[in-house]
Every structure is written in C-alpha cells, then in structure tokens.
PDB file of C-alpha atoms in Angstrom:
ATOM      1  CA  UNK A   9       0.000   0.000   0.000  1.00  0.00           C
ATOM      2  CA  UNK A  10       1.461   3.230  -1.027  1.00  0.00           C
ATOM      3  CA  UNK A  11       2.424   5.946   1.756  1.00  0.00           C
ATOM      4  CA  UNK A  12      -0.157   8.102   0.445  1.00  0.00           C
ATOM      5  CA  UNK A  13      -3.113   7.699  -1.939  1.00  0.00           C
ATOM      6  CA  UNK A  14      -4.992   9.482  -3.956  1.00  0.00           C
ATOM      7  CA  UNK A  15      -7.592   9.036  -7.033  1.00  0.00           C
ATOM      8  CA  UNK A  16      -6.017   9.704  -9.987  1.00  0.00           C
ATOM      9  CA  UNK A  17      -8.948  10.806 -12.066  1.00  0.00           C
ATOM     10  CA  UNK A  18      -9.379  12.645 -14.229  1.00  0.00           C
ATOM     11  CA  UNK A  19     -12.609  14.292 -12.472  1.00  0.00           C
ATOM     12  CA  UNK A  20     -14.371  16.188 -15.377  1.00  0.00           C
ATOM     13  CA  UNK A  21     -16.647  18.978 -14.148  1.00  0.00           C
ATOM     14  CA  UNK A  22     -18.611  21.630 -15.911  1.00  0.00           C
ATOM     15  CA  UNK A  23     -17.532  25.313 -14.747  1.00  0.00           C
ATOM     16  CA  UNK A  24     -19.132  26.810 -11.499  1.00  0.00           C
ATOM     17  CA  UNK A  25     -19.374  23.450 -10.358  1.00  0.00           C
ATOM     18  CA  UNK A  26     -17.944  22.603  -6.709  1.00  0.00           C
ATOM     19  CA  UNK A  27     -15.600  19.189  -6.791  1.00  0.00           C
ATOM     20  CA  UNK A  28     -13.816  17.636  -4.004  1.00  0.00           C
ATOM     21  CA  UNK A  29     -11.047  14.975  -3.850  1.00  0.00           C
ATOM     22  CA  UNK A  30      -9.672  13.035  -1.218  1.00  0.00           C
ATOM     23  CA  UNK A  31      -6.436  12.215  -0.056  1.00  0.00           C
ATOM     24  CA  UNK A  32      -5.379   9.051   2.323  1.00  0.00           C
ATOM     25  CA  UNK A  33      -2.336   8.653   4.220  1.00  0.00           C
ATOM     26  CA  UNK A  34      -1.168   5.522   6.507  1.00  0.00           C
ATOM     27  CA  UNK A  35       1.247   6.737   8.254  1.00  0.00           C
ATOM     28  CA  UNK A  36      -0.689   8.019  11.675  1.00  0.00           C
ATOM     29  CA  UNK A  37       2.367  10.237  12.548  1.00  0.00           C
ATOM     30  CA  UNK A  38       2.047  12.057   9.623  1.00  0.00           C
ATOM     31  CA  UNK A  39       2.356  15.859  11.039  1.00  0.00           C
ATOM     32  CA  UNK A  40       2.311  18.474   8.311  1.00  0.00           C
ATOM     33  CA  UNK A  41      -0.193  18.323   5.025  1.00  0.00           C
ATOM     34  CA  UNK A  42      -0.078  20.493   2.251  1.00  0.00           C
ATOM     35  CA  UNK A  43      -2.149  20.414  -1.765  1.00  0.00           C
ATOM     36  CA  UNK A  44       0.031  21.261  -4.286  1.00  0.00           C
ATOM     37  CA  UNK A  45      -0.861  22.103  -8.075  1.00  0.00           C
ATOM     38  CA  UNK A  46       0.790  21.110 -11.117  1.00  0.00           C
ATOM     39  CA  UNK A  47      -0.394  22.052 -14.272  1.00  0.00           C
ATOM     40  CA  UNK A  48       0.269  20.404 -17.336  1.00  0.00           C
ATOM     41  CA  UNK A  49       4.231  20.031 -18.766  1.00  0.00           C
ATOM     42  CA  UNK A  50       5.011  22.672 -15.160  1.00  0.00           C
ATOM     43  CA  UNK A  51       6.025  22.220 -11.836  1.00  0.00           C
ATOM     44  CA  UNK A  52       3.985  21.563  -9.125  1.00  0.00           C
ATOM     45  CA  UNK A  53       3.708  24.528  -6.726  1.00  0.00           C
ATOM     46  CA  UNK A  54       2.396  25.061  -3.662  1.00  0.00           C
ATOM     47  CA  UNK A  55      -1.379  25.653  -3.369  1.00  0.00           C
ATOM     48  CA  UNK A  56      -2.332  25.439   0.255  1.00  0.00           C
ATOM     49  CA  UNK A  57      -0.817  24.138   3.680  1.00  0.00           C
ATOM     50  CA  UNK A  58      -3.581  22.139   5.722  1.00  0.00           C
ATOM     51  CA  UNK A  59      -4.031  22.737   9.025  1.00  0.00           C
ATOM     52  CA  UNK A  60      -5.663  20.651  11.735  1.00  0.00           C
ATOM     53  CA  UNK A  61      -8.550  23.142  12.126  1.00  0.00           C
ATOM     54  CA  UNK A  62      -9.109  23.648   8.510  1.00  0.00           C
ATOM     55  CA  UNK A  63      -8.540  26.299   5.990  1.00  0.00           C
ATOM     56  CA  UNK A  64      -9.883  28.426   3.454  1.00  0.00           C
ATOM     57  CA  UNK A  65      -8.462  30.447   0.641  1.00  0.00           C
ATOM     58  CA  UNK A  66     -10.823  31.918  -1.528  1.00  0.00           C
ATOM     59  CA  UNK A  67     -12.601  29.460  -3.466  1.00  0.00           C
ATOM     60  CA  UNK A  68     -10.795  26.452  -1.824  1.00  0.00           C
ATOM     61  CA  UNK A  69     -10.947  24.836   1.549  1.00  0.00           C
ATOM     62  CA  UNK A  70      -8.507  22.330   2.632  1.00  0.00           C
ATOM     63  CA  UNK A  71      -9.945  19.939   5.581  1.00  0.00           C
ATOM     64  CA  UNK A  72      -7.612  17.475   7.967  1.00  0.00           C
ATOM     65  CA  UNK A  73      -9.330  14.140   9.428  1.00  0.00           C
ATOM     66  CA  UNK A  74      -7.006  12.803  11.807  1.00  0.00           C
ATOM     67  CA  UNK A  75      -8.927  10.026  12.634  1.00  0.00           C
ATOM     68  CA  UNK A  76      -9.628   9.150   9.092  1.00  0.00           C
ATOM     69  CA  UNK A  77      -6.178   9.759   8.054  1.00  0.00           C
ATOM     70  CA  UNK A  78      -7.513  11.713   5.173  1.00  0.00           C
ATOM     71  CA  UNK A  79      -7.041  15.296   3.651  1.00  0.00           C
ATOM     72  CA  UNK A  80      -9.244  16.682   1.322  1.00  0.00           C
ATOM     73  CA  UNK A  81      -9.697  19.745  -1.005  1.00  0.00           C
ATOM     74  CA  UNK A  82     -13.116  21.717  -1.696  1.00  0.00           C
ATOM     75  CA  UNK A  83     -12.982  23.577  -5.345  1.00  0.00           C
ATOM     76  CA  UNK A  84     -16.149  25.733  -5.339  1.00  0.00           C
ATOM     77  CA  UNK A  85     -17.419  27.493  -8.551  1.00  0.00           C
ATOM     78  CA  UNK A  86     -14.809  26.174 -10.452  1.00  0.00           C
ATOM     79  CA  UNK A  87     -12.903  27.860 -13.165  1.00  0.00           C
ATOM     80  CA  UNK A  88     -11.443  26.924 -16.571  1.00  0.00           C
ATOM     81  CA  UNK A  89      -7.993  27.749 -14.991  1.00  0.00           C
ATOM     82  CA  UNK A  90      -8.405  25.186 -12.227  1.00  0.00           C
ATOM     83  CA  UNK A  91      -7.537  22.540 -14.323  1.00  0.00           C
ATOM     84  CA  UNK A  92      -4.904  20.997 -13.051  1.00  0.00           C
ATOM     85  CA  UNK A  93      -3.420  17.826 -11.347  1.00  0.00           C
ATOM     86  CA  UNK A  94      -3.615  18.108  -7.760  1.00  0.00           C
ATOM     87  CA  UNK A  95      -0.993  16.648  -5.345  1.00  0.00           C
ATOM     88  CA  UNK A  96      -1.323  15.605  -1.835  1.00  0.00           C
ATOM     89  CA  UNK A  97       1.890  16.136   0.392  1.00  0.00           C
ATOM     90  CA  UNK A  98       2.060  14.487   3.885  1.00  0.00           C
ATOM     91  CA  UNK A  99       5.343  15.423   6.177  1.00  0.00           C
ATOM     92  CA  UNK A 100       6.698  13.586   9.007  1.00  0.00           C
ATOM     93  CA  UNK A 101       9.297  15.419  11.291  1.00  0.00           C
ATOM     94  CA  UNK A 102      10.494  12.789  12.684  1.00  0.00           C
ATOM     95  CA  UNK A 103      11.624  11.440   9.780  1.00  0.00           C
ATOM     96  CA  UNK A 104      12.364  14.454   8.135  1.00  0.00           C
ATOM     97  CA  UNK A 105      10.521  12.873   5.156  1.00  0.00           C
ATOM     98  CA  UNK A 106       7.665  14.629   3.015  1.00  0.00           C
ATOM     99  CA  UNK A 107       6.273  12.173   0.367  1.00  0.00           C
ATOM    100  CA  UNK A 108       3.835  13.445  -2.557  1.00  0.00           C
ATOM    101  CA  UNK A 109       0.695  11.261  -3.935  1.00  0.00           C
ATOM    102  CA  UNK A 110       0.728  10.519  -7.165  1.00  0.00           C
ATOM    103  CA  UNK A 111      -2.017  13.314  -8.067  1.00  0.00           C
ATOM    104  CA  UNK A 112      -5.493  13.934  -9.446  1.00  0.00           C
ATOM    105  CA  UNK A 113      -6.320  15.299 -12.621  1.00  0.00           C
ATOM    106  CA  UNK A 114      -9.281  17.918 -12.462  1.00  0.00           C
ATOM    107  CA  UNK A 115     -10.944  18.939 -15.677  1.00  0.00           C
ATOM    108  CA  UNK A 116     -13.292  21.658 -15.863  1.00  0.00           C
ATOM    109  CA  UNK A 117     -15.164  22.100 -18.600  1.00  0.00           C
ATOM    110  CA  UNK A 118     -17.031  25.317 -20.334  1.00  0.00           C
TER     111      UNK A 118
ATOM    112  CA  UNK B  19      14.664  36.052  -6.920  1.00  0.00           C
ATOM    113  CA  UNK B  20      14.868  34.277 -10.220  1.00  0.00           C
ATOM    114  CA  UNK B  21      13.501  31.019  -8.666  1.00  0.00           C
ATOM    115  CA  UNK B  22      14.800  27.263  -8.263  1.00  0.00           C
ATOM    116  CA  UNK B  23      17.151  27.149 -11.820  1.00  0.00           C
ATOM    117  CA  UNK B  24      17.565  24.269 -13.762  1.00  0.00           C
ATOM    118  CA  UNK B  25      19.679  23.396 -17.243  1.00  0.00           C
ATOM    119  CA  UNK B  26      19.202  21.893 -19.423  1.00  0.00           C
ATOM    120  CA  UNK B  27      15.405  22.224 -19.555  1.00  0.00           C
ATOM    121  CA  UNK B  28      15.444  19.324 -22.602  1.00  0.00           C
ATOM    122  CA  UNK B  29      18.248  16.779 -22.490  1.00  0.00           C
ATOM    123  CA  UNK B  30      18.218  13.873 -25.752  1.00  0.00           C
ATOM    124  CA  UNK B  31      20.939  11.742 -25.479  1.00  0.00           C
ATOM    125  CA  UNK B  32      21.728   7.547 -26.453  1.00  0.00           C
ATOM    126  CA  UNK B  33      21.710   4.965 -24.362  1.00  0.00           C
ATOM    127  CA  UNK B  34      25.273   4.223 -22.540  1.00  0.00           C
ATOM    128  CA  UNK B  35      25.900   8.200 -22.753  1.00  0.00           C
ATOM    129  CA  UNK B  36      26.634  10.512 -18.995  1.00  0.00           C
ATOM    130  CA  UNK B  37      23.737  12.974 -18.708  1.00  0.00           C
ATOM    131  CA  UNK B  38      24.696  15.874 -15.718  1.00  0.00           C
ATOM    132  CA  UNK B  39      21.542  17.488 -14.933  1.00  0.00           C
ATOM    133  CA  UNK B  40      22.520  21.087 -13.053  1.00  0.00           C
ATOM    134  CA  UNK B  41      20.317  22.546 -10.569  1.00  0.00           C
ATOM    135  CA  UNK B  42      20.663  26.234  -8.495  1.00  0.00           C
ATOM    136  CA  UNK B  43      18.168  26.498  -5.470  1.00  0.00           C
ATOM    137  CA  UNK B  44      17.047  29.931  -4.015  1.00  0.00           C
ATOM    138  CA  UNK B  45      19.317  31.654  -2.446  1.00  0.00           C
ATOM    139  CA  UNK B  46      19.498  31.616   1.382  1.00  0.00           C
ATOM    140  CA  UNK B  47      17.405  27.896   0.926  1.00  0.00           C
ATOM    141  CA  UNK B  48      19.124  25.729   3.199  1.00  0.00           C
ATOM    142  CA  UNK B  49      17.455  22.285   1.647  1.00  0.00           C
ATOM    143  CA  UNK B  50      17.658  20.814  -1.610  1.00  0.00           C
ATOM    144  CA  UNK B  51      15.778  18.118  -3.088  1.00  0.00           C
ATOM    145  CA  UNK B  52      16.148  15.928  -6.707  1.00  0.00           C
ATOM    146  CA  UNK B  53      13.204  14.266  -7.608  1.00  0.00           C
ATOM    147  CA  UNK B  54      12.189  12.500 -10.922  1.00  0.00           C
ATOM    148  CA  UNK B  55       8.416  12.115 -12.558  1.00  0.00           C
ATOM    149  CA  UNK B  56       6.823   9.731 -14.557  1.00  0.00           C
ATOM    150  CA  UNK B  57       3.104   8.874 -15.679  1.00  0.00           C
ATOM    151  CA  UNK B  58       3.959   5.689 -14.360  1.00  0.00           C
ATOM    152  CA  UNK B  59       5.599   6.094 -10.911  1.00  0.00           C
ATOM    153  CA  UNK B  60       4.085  10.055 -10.183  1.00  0.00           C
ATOM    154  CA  UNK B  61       6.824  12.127  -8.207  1.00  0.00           C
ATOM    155  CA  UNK B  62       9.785  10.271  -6.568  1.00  0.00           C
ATOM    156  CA  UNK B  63      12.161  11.658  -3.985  1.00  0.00           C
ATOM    157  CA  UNK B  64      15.697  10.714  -5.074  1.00  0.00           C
ATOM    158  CA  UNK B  65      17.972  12.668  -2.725  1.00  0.00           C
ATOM    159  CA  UNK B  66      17.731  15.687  -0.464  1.00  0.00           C
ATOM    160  CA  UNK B  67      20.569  17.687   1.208  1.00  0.00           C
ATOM    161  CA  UNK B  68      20.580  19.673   4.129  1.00  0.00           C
ATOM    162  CA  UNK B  69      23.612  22.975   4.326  1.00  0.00           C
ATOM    163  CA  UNK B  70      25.052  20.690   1.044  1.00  0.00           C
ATOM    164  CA  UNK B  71      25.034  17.900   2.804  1.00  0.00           C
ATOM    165  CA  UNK B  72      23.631  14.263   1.358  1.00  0.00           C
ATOM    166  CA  UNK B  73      20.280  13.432   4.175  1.00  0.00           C
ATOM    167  CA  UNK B  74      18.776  10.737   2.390  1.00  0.00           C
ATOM    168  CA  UNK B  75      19.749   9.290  -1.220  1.00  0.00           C
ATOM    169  CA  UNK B  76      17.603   5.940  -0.380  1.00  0.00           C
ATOM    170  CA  UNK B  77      15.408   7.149  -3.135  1.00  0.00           C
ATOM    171  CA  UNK B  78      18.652   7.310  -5.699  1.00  0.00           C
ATOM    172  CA  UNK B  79      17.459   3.894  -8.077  1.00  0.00           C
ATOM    173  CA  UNK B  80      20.883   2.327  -8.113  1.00  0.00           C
ATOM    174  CA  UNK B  81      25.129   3.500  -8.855  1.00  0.00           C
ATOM    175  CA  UNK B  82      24.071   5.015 -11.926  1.00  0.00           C
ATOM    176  CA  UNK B  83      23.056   8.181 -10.273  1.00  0.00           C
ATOM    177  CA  UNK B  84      24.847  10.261  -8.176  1.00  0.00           C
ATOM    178  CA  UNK B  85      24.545  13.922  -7.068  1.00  0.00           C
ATOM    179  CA  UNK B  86      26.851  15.891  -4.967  1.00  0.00           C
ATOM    180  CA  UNK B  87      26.362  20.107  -4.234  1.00  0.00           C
ATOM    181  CA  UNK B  88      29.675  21.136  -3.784  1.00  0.00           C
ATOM    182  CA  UNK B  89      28.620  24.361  -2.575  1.00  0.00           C
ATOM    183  CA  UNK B  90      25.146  26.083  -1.421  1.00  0.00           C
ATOM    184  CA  UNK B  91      23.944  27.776  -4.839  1.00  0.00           C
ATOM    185  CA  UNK B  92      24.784  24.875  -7.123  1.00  0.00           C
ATOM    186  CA  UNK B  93      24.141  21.137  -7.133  1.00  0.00           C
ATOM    187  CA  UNK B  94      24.643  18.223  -9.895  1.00  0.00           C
ATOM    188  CA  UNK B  95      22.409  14.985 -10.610  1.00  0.00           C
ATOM    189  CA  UNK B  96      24.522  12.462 -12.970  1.00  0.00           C
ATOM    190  CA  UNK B  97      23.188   9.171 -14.578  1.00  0.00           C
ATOM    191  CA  UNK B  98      26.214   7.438 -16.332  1.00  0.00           C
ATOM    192  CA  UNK B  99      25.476   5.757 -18.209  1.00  0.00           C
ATOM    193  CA  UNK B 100      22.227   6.507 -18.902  1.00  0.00           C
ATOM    194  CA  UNK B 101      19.209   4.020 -20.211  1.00  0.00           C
ATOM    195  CA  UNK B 102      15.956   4.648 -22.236  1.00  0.00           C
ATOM    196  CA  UNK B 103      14.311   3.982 -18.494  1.00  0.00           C
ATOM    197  CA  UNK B 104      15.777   6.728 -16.940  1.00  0.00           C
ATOM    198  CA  UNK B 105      13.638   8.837 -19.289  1.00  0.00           C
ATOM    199  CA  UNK B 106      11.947  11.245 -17.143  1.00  0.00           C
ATOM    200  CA  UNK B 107      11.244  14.805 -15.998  1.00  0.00           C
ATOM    201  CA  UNK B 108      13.930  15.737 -13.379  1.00  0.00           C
ATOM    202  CA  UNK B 109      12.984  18.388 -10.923  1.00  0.00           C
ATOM    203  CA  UNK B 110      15.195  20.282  -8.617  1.00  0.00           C
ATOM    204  CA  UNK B 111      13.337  21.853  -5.281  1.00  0.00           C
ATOM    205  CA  UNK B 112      14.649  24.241  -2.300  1.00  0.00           C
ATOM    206  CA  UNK B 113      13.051  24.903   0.847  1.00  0.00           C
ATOM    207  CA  UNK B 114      14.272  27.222   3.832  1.00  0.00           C
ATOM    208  CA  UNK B 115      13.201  23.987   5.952  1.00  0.00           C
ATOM    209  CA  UNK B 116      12.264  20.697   6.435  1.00  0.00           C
ATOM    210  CA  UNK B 117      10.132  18.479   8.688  1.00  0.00           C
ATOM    211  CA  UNK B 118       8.813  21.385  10.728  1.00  0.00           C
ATOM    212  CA  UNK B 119       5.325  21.510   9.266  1.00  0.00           C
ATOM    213  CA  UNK B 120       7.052  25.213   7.688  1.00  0.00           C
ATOM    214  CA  UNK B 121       8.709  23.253   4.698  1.00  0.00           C
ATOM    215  CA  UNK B 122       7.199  24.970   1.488  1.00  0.00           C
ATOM    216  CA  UNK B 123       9.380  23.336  -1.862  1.00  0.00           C
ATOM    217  CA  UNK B 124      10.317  25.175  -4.627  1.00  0.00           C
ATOM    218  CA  UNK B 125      10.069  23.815  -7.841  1.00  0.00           C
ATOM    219  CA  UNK B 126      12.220  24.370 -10.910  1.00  0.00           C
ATOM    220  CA  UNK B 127      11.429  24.231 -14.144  1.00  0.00           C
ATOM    221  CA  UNK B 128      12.451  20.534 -14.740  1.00  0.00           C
ATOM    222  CA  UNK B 129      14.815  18.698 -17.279  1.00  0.00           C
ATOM    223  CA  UNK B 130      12.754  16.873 -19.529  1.00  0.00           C
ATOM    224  CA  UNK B 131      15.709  13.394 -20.033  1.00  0.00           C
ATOM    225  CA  UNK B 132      15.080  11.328 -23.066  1.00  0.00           C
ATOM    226  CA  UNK B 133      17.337   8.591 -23.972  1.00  0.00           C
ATOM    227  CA  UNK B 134      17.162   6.754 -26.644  1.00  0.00           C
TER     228      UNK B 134
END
C-alpha cells in the first residue's frame, strides 16, 4: 500500500461546479499536510498548507481528518484555470521525510 | 529572486551516454531536493541535502546516479550511463526547511531526459 493515496482521475466537471477529492495517508504520525498544483508540462507549486482546524483560501478549503487519516480539497465554482493535477503532500518530522501522492487530474469544462 | 534554476530544460541523449543534470536552489534555501516524474511512478524523492550535505539518497534507483552540491547555490544529478528507463522529468526543489510543518518546496522548471 502506497504511503499516500490518492484518485487519480481525471474528475471532469462543468464550470461553477464545486468538486472535491480526497487524499489518504497511513502513516498516523504524519504531522504536516499540504495540496500542491501542477499544471500540465510545469512544476507543481504550492497551493495550500492544511491545518488541523481547517482552511480556506478563496474558493478552496482544505480539511484534515485525523482520525480518518484523510485530507481533502473543496474547489467551489470552479474555473477553466483550475484545471490541473492536484498533489497531496504528507510530512513527518520525525523522519524528516515529506512524500507526494501521485495526483489527481481535475478537468473543468465550459 | 529568479527562482529554483535548472539546465538543461530538454536533455536527448543515447543509451550508454553521462547525462549531468545542473540545478541552483534559491538563495538563502538551506534544503535541496532531486526528484524525478513519470506517468507511471508520479513524483519520486531521489535525494535531499541539508547545508550541502547528502540526508537521504535511499530514493537514488541504483550507482548510476549520483549527485553531490559542492557548494550552497549549485548542485549536480549524474546518470552514467544513462538508459531509455531513466527517461523522465527531473525536478530540482529548495526549501528554507524541512520536517517542521514550515517546509514549502520550490520547484524548478524541470529537465525533460530522453534517452534513446
């Protein structure tokens, strides 16, 4: 079982649509969480850190379940330019280590 | 800044031949990470350093590849000699930390390796 898992897609949503993807992880002393985007033939940069609370920025919220061991990532009213592939990133301190899922592809469509 | 620098950005070369990827992190960046992207495999960690110093290389696939950063604004990724499935996209990354929950990576542009 890989470190950290994610559906690879491609999710295919009209625009102004709200999508959501999950992210699992198996390590339970994962620490630090973060969604990257990559778009296509670019390098992935960061998008959001996710914080044990939640977050928000602007059209997208970032949620932490501990318990779950899952992250996840809200896109509401989705835009053309949100098409993307969408990385999870779980960090572990003690380790040192900070491993990236493989991605999902979002496609939004006009 | 200018940003994590890479060169070549597109590297063609034969099978058997040395390919030296070249990588510059942000300045001031104390980490620096190599890791290599495929459809089939998604984004691997090869090696990172820490003050230009090798942490971790148990991502490095095998004695083809080395890297060494002989000083804090420049560091090298080598495959000799290469093989058609080393073909990849190579990406350099800096951060000013890592492991604290504060470690935001900076991408470079990526060397896109084909060898034939």
């Amino acid at each position: 079982r890989k470190e950290v898992e994610q559906d690879p897609g491609p999710f295919n949503v009209p625009e102004g649509a709200t999508v959501a993807f999950n992210c699992t992880y198996s390590n339970s002393a994962s620490q630090s969480f973060f969604w990257y985007r990559q778009d296509c033939r670019k390098e992935p940069k960061l998008l959001m850190s996710v914080y044990s609370s939640g977050n928000e920025d602007g059209r997208f919220t970032a949620q932490l379940n501990r318990a779950s061991q899952y992250i996840s990532l809200l896109i509401r009213d989705s835009k053309l330019s949100d098409s993307a592939t969408y990385l999870c990133v779980v960090g572990y301190s003690s380790a040192s280590k900070i491993i990236f899922g493989s991605g999902t592809r979002l496609s939004i469509r006009p | 800044d200018a940003g994590v620098i890479q060169s070549p950005r597109h590297e063609v070369t034969e099978m058997g031949q040395e390919v030296t990827l070249r990588c510059k992190p942000i300045s001031g960046h104390d980490y620096l990470f190599w890791y290599r992207q495929t459809m089939m495999r998604g984004l691997e960690l090869l090696i990172y350093f820490n003050n230009n110093v090798p942490i971790d290389d148990s991502g490095m696939p095998e004695d083809r590849f080395s890297a060494k950063m002989p000083n804090a604004s420049f560091s090298t990724l080598k495959i000799q000699p290469s093989e058609p499935r080393d073909s990849a996209v190579y990406f350099c990354a800096s951060s000013l930390s890592h492991g604290t929950g504060q470690e935001t990576q900076y991408f470079g542009p990526g060397t896109r390796l084909l060898v034939l």
